[in-house]
PDB file of C-alpha atoms in Angstrom:
ATOM      1  CA  MET A  88      86.769  -2.817  36.099  1.00 88.00           C
ATOM      2  CA  ARG A  89      89.433  -0.408  35.222  1.00 90.00           C
ATOM      3  CA  VAL A  90      93.066  -0.609  33.986  1.00 94.00           C
ATOM      4  CA  GLY A  91      95.947   1.226  34.464  1.00 95.00           C
ATOM      5  CA  VAL A  92      99.331   0.568  32.158  1.00 95.00           C
ATOM      6  CA  TYR A  93     102.489   1.255  33.135  1.00 95.00           C
ATOM      7  CA  GLN A  94     105.195   0.353  30.204  1.00 93.00           C
ATOM      8  CA  TYR A  95     107.829  -1.386  32.628  1.00 87.00           C
ATOM      9  CA  ASP A  96     111.379   0.255  32.219  1.00 89.00           C
ATOM     10  CA  GLU A  97     113.975  -1.230  34.523  1.00 91.00           C
ATOM     11  CA  LYS A  98     115.089   2.433  35.395  1.00 94.00           C
ATOM     12  CA  VAL A  99     111.775   2.579  37.493  1.00 94.00           C
ATOM     13  CA  SER A 100     111.875   0.960  40.992  1.00 95.00           C
ATOM     14  CA  PRO A 101     108.938  -0.829  41.460  1.00 94.00           C
ATOM     15  CA  SER A 102     107.362   1.235  43.867  1.00 95.00           C
ATOM     16  CA  LEU A 103     107.056   4.073  41.379  1.00 94.00           C
ATOM     17  CA  ALA A 104     106.189   1.255  38.563  1.00 95.00           C
ATOM     18  CA  CYS A 105     102.815   1.078  40.147  1.00 95.00           C
ATOM     19  CA  ASP A 106     102.292   4.668  41.506  1.00 95.00           C
ATOM     20  CA  ARG A 107     102.344   5.333  37.290  1.00 94.00           C
ATOM     21  CA  ALA A 108      99.866   2.897  37.046  1.00 95.00           C
ATOM     22  CA  LYS A 109      97.830   3.463  39.162  1.00 95.00           C
ATOM     23  CA  LEU A 110      97.990   7.237  38.007  1.00 94.00           C
ATOM     24  CA  ALA A 111      96.941   5.502  34.609  1.00 95.00           C
ATOM     25  CA  CYS A 112      94.249   3.614  36.126  1.00 95.00           C
ATOM     26  CA  ASP A 113      92.308   6.882  37.697  1.00 92.00           C
ATOM     27  CA  GLN A 114      92.878   8.567  34.555  1.00 92.00           C
ATOM     28  CA  ALA A 115      90.413   5.374  33.242  1.00 92.00           C
ATOM     29  CA  LYS A 116      88.279   5.676  35.484  1.00 93.00           C
ATOM     30  CA  LYS A 117      87.602   8.953  34.092  1.00 90.00           C
ATOM     31  CA  GLN A 118      86.871   7.371  30.682  1.00 87.00           C
ATOM     32  CA  LEU A 119      83.923   5.971  29.146  1.00 84.00           C
ATOM     33  CA  GLU A 120      84.911   4.850  25.802  1.00 86.00           C
ATOM     34  CA  GLN A 121      87.726   2.321  27.315  1.00 88.00           C
ATOM     35  CA  SER A 122      88.407   0.454  30.646  1.00 92.00           C
ATOM     36  CA  TRP A 123      92.294   0.887  30.286  1.00 94.00           C
ATOM     37  CA  CYS A 124      94.141   4.217  29.968  1.00 95.00           C
ATOM     38  CA  LEU A 125      98.154   4.034  29.129  1.00 95.00           C
ATOM     39  CA  TYR A 126     100.190   5.829  32.024  1.00 95.00           C
ATOM     40  CA  THR A 127     101.754   9.192  30.006  1.00 95.00           C
ATOM     41  CA  SER A 128     104.210  11.304  31.373  1.00 93.00           C
ATOM     42  CA  ALA A 129     102.158  14.206  31.022  1.00 94.00           C
ATOM     43  CA  MET A 130      99.428  12.837  33.392  1.00 94.00           C
ATOM     44  CA  GLN A 131     102.411  12.912  36.514  1.00 92.00           C
ATOM     45  CA  GLU A 132     103.123  16.335  35.330  1.00 91.00           C
ATOM     46  CA  LYS A 133      99.667  17.419  36.152  1.00 89.00           C
ATOM     47  CA  GLU A 134      99.689  15.606  39.188  1.00 89.00           C
ATOM     48  CA  GLU A 135     102.656  17.162  40.468  1.00 89.00           C
ATOM     49  CA  LEU A 136     101.350  20.906  39.665  1.00 87.00           C
ATOM     50  CA  LYS A 137      97.680  19.849  41.648  1.00 85.00           C
ATOM     51  CA  GLN A 138      99.797  18.340  44.895  1.00 87.00           C
ATOM     52  CA  TYR A 139     101.884  22.035  43.657  1.00 86.00           C
ATOM     53  CA  LEU A 140      99.264  23.766  44.352  1.00 83.00           C
ATOM     54  CA  ILE A 141      97.630  22.056  47.080  1.00 85.00           C
ATOM     55  CA  ASP A 142     100.310  22.933  48.813  1.00 89.00           C
ATOM     56  CA  HIS A 143     100.915  26.361  48.538  1.00 85.00           C
ATOM     57  CA  LEU A 144      97.130  27.190  48.970  1.00 85.00           C
ATOM     58  CA  ASP A 145      97.724  28.848  52.574  1.00 87.00           C
ATOM     59  CA  GLU A 146     100.779  31.128  50.654  1.00 87.00           C
ATOM     60  CA  ALA A 147      97.412  32.294  48.378  1.00 84.00           C
ATOM     61  CA  ILE A 148      95.500  33.017  50.593  1.00 83.00           C
ATOM     62  CA  GLU A 149      98.063  35.392  52.598  1.00 88.00           C
ATOM     63  CA  LYS A 150      99.525  36.947  49.095  1.00 87.00           C
ATOM     64  CA  HIS A 151      95.360  37.552  47.977  1.00 85.00           C
ATOM     65  CA  TYR A 152      95.819  35.469  44.955  1.00 84.00           C
ATOM     66  CA  LEU A 153      92.303  33.968  45.670  1.00 84.00           C
ATOM     67  CA  GLN A 154      89.312  35.768  46.101  1.00 84.00           C
ATOM     68  CA  VAL A 155      86.173  34.591  47.949  1.00 85.00           C
ATOM     69  CA  TYR A 156      82.488  35.786  47.697  1.00 90.00           C
ATOM     70  CA  TYR A 157      79.601  34.907  49.542  1.00 94.00           C
ATOM     71  CA  GLN A 158      76.607  34.430  47.722  1.00 94.00           C
ATOM     72  CA  PRO A 159      72.908  33.814  49.381  1.00 96.00           C
ATOM     73  CA  VAL A 160      71.415  30.769  49.256  1.00 95.00           C
ATOM     74  CA  ILE A 161      67.194  31.218  48.412  1.00 96.00           C
ATOM     75  CA  ARG A 162      64.649  28.649  49.536  1.00 95.00           C
ATOM     76  CA  THR A 163      62.738  29.122  46.318  1.00 94.00           C
ATOM     77  CA  LEU A 164      59.065  27.672  48.549  1.00 95.00           C
ATOM     78  CA  THR A 165      59.405  30.436  50.511  1.00 95.00           C
ATOM     79  CA  GLY A 166      61.697  33.136  49.001  1.00 94.00           C
ATOM     80  CA  ARG A 167      63.662  33.090  52.123  1.00 96.00           C
ATOM     81  CA  LEU A 168      67.841  33.515  52.520  1.00 96.00           C
ATOM     82  CA  CYS A 169      68.503  29.589  53.879  1.00 96.00           C
ATOM     83  CA  GLY A 170      72.404  30.189  53.551  1.00 95.00           C
ATOM     84  CA  ALA A 171      75.242  30.657  51.555  1.00 95.00           C
ATOM     85  CA  GLU A 172      77.718  29.528  49.549  1.00 94.00           C
ATOM     86  CA  ALA A 173      81.530  30.613  49.185  1.00 90.00           C
ATOM     87  CA  LEU A 174      83.069  31.173  45.961  1.00 86.00           C
ATOM     88  CA  ILE A 175      86.500  31.555  45.154  1.00 83.00           C
ATOM     89  CA  ARG A 176      87.557  33.124  42.673  1.00 83.00           C
ATOM     90  CA  SER A 177      91.607  33.387  41.434  1.00 80.00           C
ATOM     91  CA  ARG A 178      93.316  36.597  40.279  1.00 79.00           C
ATOM     92  CA  ALA A 179      96.333  34.632  38.921  1.00 70.00           C
ATOM     93  CA  SER A 180      94.902  32.862  35.945  1.00 62.00           C
ATOM     94  CA  CYS A 181      97.627  30.712  35.146  1.00 61.00           C
ATOM     95  CA  HIS A 182      96.666  27.344  36.821  1.00 57.00           C
ATOM     96  CA  ARG A 183      92.593  28.286  37.183  1.00 56.00           C
ATOM     97  CA  ALA A 184      92.131  24.627  35.692  1.00 55.00           C
ATOM     98  CA  THR A 185      93.870  22.658  37.938  1.00 55.00           C
ATOM     99  CA  LEU A 186      93.270  24.790  40.955  1.00 57.00           C
ATOM    100  CA  PHE A 187      89.627  24.352  41.442  1.00 56.00           C
ATOM    101  CA  PRO A 188      89.383  20.701  41.031  1.00 60.00           C
ATOM    102  CA  SER A 189      92.343  19.908  42.949  1.00 56.00           C
ATOM    103  CA  LEU A 190      90.496  22.159  45.753  1.00 60.00           C
ATOM    104  CA  LYS A 191      86.755  20.237  45.820  1.00 59.00           C
ATOM    105  CA  ARG A 192      88.325  16.984  46.069  1.00 58.00           C
TER     106      ARG A 192
END
């Protein structure tokens, strides 16, 4: 079982408090050593950046911020081409660490 913890704040709506606890719980699922995680504002900032990058993906493609490369996939038993995989490289280095995991999802 994993638990996300958000410290109650009267200024925050119950709905937003639940959203923040969910962010912390999602983070707890990634941790092996601990079954719980305390919400931090950095989690929200990371989530907002991830959503921004996803929302602006079409713009990044139009402005050629992303470069697509195709790499052949060779079947080792026969040595024959059996497909290809697309690799995406960002020309802008500022958010690479967040962009690619977001796109995989």
